[in-house]
mmCIF file of C-alpha atoms and ligand atoms in Angstrom:
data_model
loop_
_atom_site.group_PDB
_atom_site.id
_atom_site.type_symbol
_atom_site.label_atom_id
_atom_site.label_comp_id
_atom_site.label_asym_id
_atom_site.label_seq_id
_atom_site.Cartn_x
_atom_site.Cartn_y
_atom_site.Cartn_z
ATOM 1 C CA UNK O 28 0.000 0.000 0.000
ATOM 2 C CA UNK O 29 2.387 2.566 1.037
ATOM 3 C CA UNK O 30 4.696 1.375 -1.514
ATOM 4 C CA UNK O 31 2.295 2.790 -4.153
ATOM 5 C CA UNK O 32 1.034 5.789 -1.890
ATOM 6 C CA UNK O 33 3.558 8.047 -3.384
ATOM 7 C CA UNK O 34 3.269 8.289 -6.806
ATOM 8 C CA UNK O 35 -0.301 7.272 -7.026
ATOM 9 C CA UNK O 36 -1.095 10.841 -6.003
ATOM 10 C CA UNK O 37 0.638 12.226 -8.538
ATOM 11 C CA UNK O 38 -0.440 9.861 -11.172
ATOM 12 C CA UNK O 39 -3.741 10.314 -10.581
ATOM 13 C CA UNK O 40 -3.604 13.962 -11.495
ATOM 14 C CA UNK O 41 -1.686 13.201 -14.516
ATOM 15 C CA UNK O 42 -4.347 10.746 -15.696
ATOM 16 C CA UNK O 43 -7.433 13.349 -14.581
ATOM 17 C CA UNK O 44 -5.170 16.762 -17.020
ATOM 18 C CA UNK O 45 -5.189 13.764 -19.754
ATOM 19 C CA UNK O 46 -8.601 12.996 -19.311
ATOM 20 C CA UNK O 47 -9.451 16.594 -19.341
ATOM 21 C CA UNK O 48 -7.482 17.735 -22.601
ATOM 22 C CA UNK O 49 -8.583 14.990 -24.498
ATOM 23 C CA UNK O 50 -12.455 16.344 -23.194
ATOM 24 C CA UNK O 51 -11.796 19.885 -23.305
ATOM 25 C CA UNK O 52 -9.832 19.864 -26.648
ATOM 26 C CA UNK O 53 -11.874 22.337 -29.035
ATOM 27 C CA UNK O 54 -12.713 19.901 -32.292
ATOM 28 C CA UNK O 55 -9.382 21.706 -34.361
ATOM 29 C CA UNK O 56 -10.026 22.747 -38.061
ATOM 30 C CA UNK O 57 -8.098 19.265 -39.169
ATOM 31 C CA UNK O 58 -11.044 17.492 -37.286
ATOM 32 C CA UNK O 59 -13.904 18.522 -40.123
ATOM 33 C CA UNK O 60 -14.384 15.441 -42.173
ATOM 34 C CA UNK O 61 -15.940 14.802 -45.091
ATOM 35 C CA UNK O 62 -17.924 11.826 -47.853
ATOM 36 C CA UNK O 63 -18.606 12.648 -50.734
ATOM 37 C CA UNK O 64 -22.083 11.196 -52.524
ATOM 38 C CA UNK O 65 -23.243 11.544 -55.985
ATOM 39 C CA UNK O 66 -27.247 11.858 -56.998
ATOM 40 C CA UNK O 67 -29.456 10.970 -59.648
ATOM 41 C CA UNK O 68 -27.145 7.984 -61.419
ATOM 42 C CA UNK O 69 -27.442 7.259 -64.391
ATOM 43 C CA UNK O 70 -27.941 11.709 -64.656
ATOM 44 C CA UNK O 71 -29.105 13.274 -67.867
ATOM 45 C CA UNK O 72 -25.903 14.641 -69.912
ATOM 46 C CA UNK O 73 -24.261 18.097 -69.360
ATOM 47 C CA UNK O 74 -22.791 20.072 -71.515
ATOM 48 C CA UNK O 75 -19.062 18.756 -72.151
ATOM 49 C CA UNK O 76 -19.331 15.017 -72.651
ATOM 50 C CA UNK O 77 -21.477 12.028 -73.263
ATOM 51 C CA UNK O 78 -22.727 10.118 -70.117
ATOM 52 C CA UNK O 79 -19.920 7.210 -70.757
ATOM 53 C CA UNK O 80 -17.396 9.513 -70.994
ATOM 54 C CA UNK O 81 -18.679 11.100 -67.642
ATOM 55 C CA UNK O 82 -18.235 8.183 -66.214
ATOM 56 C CA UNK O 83 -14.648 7.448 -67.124
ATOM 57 C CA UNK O 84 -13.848 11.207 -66.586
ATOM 58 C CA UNK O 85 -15.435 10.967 -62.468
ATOM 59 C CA UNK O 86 -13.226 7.999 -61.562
ATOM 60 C CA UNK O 87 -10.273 8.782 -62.794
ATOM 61 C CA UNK O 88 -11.103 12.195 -61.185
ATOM 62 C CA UNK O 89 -11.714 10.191 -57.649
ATOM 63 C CA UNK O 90 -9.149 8.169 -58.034
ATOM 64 C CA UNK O 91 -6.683 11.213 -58.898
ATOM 65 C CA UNK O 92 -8.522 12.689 -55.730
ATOM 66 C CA UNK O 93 -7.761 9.791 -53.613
ATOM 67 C CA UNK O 94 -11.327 9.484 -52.586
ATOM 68 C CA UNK O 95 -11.511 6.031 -52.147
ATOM 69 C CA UNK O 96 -15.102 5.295 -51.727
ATOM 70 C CA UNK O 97 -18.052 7.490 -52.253
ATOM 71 C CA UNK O 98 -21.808 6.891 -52.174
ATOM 72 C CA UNK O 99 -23.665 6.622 -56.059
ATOM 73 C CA UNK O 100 -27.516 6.968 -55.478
ATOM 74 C CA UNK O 101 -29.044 5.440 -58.502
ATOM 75 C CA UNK O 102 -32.429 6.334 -60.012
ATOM 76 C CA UNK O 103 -33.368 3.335 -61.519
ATOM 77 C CA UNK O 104 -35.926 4.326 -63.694
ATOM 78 C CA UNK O 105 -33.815 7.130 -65.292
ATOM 79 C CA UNK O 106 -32.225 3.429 -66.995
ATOM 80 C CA UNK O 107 -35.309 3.316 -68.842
ATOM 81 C CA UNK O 108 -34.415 7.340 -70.454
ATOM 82 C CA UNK O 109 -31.914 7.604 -73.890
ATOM 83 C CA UNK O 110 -29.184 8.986 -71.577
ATOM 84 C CA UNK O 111 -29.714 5.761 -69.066
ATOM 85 C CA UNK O 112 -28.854 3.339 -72.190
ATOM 86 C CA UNK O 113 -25.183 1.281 -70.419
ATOM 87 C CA UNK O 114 -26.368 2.783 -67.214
ATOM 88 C CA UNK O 115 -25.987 -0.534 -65.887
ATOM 89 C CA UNK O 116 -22.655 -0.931 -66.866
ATOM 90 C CA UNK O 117 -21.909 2.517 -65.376
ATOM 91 C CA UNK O 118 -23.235 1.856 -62.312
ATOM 92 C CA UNK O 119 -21.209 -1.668 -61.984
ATOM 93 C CA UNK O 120 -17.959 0.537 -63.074
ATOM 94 C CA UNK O 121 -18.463 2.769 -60.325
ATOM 95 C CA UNK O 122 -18.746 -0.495 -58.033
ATOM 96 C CA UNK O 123 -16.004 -1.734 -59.729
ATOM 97 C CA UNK O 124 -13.693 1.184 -58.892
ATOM 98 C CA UNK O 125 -14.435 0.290 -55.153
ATOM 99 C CA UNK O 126 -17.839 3.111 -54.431
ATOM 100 C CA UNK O 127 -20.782 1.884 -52.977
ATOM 101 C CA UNK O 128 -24.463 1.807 -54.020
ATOM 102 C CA UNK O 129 -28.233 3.765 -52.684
ATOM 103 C CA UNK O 130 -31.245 3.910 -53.319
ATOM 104 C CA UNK O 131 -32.510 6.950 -54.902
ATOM 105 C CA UNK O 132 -36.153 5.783 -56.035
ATOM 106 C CA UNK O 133 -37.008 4.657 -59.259
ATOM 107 C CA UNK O 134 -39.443 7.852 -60.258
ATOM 108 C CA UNK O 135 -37.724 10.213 -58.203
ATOM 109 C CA UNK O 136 -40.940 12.318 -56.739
ATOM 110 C CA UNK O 137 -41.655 14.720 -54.336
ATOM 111 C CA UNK O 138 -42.810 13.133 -51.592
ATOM 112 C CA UNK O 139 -44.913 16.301 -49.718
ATOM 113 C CA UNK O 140 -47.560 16.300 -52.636
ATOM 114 C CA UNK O 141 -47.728 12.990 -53.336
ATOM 115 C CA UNK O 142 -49.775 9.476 -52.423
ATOM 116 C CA UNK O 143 -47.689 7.825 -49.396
ATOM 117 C CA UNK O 144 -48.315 3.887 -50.413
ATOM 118 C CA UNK O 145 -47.642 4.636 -54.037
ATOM 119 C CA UNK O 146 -44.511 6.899 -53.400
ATOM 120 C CA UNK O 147 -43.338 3.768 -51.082
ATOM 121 C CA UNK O 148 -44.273 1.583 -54.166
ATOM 122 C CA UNK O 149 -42.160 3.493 -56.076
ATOM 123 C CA UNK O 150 -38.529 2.945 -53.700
ATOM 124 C CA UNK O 151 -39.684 -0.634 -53.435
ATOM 125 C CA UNK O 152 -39.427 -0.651 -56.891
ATOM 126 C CA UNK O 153 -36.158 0.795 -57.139
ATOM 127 C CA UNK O 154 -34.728 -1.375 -54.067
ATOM 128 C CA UNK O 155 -35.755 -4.626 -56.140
ATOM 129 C CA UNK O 156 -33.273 -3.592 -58.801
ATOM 130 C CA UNK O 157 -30.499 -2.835 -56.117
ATOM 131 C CA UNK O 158 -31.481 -5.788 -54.111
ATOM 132 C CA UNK O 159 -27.750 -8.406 -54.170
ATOM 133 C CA UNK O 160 -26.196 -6.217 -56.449
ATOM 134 C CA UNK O 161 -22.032 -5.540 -55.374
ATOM 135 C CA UNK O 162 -21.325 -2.215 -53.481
ATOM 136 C CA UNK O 163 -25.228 -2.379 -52.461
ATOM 137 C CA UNK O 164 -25.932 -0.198 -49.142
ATOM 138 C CA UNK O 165 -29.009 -0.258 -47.190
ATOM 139 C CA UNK O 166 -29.466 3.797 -47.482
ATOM 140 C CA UNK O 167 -32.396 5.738 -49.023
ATOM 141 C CA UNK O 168 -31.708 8.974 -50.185
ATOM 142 C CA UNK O 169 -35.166 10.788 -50.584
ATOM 143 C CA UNK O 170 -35.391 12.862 -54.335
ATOM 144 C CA UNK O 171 -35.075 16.468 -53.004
ATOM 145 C CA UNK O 172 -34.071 15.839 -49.844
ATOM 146 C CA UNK O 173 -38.392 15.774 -49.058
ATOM 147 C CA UNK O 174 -38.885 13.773 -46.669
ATOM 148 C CA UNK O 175 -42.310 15.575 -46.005
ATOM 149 C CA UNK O 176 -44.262 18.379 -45.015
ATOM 150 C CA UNK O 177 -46.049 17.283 -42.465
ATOM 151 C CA UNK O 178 -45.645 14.280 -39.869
ATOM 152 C CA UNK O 179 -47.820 11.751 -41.208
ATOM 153 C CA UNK O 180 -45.773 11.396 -44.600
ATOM 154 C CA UNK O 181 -42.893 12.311 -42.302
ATOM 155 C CA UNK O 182 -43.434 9.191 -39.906
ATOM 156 C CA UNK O 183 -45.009 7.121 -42.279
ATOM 157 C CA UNK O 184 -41.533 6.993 -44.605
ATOM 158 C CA UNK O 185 -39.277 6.733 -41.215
ATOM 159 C CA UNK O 186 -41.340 3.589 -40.323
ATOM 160 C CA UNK O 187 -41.480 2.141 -44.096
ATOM 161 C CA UNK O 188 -37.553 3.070 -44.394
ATOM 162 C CA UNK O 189 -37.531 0.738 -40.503
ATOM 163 C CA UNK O 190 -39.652 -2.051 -41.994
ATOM 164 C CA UNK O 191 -37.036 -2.530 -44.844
ATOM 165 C CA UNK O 192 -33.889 -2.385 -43.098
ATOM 166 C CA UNK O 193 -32.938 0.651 -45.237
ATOM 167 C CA UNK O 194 -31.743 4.205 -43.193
ATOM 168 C CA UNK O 195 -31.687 7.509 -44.291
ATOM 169 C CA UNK O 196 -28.745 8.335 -46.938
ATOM 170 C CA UNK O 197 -29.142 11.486 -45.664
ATOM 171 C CA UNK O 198 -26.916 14.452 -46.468
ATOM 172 C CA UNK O 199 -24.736 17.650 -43.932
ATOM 173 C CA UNK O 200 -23.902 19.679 -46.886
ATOM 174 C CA UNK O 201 -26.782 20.626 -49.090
ATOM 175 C CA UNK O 202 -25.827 22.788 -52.256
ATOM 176 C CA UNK O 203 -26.680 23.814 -55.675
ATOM 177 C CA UNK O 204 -24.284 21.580 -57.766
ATOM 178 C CA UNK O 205 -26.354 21.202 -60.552
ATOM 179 C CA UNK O 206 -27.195 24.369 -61.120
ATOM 180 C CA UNK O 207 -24.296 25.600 -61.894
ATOM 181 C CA UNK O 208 -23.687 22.450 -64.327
ATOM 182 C CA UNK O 209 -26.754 23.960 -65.352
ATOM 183 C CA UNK O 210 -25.416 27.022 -66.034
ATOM 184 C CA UNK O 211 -22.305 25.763 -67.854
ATOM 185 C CA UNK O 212 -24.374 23.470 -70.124
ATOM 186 C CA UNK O 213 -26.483 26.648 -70.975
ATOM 187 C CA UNK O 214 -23.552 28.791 -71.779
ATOM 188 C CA UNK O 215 -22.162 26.232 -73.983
ATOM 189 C CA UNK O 216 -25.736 25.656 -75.693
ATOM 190 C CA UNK O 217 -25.420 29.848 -76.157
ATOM 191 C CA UNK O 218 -21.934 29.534 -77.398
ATOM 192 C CA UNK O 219 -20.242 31.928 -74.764
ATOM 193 C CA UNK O 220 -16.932 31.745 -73.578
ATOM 194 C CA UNK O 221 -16.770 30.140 -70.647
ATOM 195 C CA UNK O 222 -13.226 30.242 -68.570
ATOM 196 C CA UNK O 223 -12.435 26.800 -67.271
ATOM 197 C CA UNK O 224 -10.117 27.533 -64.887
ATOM 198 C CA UNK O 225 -12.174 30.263 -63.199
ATOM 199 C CA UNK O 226 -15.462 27.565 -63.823
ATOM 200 C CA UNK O 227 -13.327 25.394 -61.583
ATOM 201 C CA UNK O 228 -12.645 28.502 -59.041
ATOM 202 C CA UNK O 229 -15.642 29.354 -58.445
ATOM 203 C CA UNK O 230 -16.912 25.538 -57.873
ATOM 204 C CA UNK O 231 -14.399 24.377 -55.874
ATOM 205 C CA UNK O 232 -15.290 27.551 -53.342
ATOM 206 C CA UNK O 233 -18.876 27.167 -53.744
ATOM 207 C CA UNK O 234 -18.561 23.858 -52.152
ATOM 208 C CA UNK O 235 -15.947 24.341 -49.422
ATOM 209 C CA UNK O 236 -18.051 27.414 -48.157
ATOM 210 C CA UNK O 237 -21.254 25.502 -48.247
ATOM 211 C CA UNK O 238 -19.415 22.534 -46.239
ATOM 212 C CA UNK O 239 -17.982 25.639 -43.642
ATOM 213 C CA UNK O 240 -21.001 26.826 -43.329
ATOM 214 C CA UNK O 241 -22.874 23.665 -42.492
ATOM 215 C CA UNK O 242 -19.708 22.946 -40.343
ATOM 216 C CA UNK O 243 -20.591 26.222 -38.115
ATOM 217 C CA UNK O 244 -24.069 25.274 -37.538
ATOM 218 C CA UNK O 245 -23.241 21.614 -36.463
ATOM 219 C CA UNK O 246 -20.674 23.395 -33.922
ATOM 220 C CA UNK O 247 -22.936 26.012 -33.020
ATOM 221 C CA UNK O 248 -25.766 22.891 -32.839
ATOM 222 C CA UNK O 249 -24.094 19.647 -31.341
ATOM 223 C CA UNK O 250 -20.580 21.311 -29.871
ATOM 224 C CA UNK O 251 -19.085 19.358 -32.176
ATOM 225 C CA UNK O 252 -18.086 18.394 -35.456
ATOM 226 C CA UNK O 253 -19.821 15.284 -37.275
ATOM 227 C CA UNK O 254 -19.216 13.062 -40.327
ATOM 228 C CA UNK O 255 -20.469 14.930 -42.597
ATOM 229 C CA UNK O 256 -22.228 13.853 -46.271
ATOM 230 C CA UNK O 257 -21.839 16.005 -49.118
ATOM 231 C CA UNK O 258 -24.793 15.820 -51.794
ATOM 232 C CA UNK O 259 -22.900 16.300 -55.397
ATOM 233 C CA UNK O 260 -25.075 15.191 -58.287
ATOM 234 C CA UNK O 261 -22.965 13.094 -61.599
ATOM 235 C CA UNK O 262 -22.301 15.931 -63.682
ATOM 236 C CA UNK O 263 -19.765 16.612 -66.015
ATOM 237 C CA UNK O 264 -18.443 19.178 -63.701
ATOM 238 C CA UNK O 265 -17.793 16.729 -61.035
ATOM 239 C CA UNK O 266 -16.013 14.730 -63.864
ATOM 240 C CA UNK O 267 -13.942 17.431 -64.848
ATOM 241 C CA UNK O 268 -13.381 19.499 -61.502
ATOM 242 C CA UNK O 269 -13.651 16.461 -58.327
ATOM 243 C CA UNK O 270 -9.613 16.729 -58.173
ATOM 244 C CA UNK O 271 -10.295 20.665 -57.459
ATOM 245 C CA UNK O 272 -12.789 20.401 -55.274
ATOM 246 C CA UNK O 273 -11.040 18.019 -53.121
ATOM 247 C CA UNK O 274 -8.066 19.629 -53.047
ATOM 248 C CA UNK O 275 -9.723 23.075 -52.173
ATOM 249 C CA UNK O 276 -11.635 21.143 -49.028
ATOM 250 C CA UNK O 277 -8.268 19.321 -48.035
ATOM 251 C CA UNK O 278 -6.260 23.163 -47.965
ATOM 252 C CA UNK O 279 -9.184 23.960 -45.693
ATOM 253 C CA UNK O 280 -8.388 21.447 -43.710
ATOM 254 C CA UNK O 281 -11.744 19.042 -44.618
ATOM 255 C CA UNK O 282 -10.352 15.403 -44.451
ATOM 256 C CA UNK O 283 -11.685 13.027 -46.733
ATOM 257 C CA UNK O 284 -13.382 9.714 -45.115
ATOM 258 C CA UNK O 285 -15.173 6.985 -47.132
ATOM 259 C CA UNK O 286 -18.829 7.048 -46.829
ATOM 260 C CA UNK O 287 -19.515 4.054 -44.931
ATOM 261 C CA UNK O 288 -17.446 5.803 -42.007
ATOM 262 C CA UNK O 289 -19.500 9.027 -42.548
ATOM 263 C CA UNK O 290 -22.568 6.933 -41.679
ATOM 264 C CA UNK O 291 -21.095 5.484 -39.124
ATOM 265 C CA UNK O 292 -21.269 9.109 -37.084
ATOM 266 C CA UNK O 293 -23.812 9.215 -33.990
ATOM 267 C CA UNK O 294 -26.293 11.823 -36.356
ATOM 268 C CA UNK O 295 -27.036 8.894 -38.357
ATOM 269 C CA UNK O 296 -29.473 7.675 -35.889
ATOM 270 C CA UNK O 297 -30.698 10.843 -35.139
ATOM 271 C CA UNK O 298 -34.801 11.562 -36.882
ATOM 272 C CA UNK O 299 -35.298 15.493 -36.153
ATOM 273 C CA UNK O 300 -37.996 16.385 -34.404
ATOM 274 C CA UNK O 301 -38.685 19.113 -36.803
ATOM 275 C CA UNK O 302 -40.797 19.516 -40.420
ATOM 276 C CA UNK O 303 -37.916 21.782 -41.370
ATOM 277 C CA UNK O 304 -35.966 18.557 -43.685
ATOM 278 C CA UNK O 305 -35.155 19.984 -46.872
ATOM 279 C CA UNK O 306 -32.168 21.086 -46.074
ATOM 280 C CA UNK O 307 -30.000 18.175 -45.008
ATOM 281 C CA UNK O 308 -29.752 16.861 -40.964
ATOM 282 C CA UNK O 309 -27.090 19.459 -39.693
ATOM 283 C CA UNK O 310 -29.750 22.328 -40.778
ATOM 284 C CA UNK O 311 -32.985 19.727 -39.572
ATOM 285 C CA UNK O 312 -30.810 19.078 -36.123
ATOM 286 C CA UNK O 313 -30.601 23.402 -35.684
ATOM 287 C CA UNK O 314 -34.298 23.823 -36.293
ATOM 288 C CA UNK O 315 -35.343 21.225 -34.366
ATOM 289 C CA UNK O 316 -33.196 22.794 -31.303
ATOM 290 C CA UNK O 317 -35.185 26.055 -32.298
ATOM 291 C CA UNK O 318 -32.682 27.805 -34.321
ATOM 292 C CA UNK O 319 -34.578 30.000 -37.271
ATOM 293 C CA UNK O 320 -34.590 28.416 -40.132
ATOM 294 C CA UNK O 321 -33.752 31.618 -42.960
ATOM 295 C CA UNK O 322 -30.603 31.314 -41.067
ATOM 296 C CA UNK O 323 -29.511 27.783 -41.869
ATOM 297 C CA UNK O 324 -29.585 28.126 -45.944
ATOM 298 C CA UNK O 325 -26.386 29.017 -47.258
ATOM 299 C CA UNK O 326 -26.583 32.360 -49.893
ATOM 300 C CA UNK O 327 -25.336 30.050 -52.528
ATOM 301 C CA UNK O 328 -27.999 28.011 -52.343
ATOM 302 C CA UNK O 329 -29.812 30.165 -54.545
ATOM 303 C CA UNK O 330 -30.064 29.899 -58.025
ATOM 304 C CA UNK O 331 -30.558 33.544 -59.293
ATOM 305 C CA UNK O 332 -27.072 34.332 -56.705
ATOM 306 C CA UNK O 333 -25.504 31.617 -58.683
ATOM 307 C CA UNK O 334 -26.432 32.919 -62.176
ATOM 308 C CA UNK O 335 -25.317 36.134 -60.739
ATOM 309 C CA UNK O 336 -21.611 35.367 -59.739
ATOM 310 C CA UNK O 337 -21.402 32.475 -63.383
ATOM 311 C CA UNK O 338 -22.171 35.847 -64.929
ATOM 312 C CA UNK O 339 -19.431 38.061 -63.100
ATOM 313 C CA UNK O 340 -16.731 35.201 -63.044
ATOM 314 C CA UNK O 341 -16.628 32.279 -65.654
ATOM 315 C CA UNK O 342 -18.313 33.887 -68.749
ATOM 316 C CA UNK O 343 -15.411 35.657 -70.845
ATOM 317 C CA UNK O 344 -16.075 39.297 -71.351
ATOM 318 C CA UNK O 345 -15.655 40.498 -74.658
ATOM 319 C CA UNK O 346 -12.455 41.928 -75.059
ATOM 320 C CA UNK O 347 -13.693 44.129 -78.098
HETATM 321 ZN ZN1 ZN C 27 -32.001 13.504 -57.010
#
């Protein structure tokens, strides 16, 4: 006893300041990680290459990336549409490259307006084409991000997602990729000058302020800094700019983590007590703890803003 009574003291304090740093520690700008997931597969062409080509283009730009597994939420019936002809073997090459597999529906509808049984139909449908296929994951991601606007479509989808074993592929980091793939495939369709390089700019910091800005709310919300998800549709600008927009997160200190890790954080089995969902679970978690909601949507979250900054920075002004 009194051999040990000296240090043990001593010791104990040591162990209590460890135990305290490690709990005190503020989560450090190198904690904020990161998955990326993709929407909508197969996705209607943009306005550089053909959906094959895409496809090639996006892994190479992952693998170049070093993201080593991301989430694909297929669409099924968009197989059925022209630009969904060797979606199949897409799908399988994203598989292939060693991402993983969702459920995005088959009709991808808006929940709030539609029938419950039939919209439930409807992911049943698209879950029988997933069902045993390689890289398969039991997530639903709902079209939108609706998961209803009031709480009997709102409960009755979190008890139909229970009843199949599937969870919520839900997303942090809601943004407006696609809109400004929109905007690129209009330019092109005008034939204006588009700069790449500034195109790439202004993507890359679209998304990292989006993620920082989620990333303050969670803080702000939890104390803490989750997994977080970031929705990215398969466009041809996530084909041509994914190495950018990694690399911009990484110098802002976002880590990369694969996706089944993401959904691995505590938030996954989190269902908001709130109607406010559209806006992905760190924004659903801040309203449910009673924080406004016009404060939780990012400025670039806007499509008219977005127009508005294509206009000032990517389109090349006529030098004439
Ligand atoms: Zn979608």
């Amino acid at each position: 006893m009194s051999r040990f009574a000296g240090w043990l003291g001593p010791l104990k304090l040591i162990i209590l300041a460890l135990v305290a740093c490690v709990g005190l520690a503020p989560a450090a700008a190198q904690d904020k990680r990161i998955a990326l997931s993709f929407d909508d597969i197969p996705r209607h062409p943009g306005g550089f290459m053909t959906p094959d080509e895409r496809t090639i283009a996006l892994i190479e730009g992952l693998r170049e990336a070093g993201v080593g597994q991301a989430a694909f939420f297929v669409t099924t019936g968009n197989l059925d549409q022209d630009y969904g002809r060797n979606g199949e073997a897409r799908i399988r090459a994203y598989v292939e490259a060693g991402h993983v597999i969702g459920n995005h529906s088959h009709s991808h509808g808006w929940l709030w307006n539609g029938d419950t049984a039939a919209y439930i139909a409807d992911l049943d449908r698209a879950e029988a084409w997933l069902a045993g296929r390689p890289g398969k994951r039991p997530w639903y991601r709902f079209p939108y991000l609706d998961e209803g606007r009031d709480t009997a479509r709102r409960d009755a989808l979190r008890a139909a997602l229970r009843a199949r074993g599937l969870a919520n592929g839900y997303v942090t980091v809601d943004n407006f990729d696609w809109a400004i793939d929109d905007l690129a495939r209009q330019a092109i369709a005008d034939k204006r000058a588009i700069d790449l390089r500034a195109l790439a700019d202004f993507y890359a910091e679209t998304i990292v302020r989006t993620a920082d800005f989620n990333d303050r709310i969670a803080r702000e919300t939890l104390g803490h800094s989750p997994i977080h998800v970031l929705l990215l549709h398969e466009t041809d600008l996530n084909a041509l700019f994914i190495p950018d927009v990694v690399a911009a997160l990484q110098a802002d200190g976002w880590q990369i983590v694969t996706i089944d890790e993401a959904y691995r954080d505590p938030i996954a089995q989190l269902e908001p007590d709130t109607l406010y969902l559209g806006g992905g679970r760190v924004a659903a978690l801040a309203a449910a703890a009673g924080r406004n909601p016009d404060s939780l949507v990012y400025e670039r979250t806007d499509e008219a803003e977005l127009a508005r900054l294509f206009e000032e920075r990517v389109i090349v002004k006529d030098a004439r």
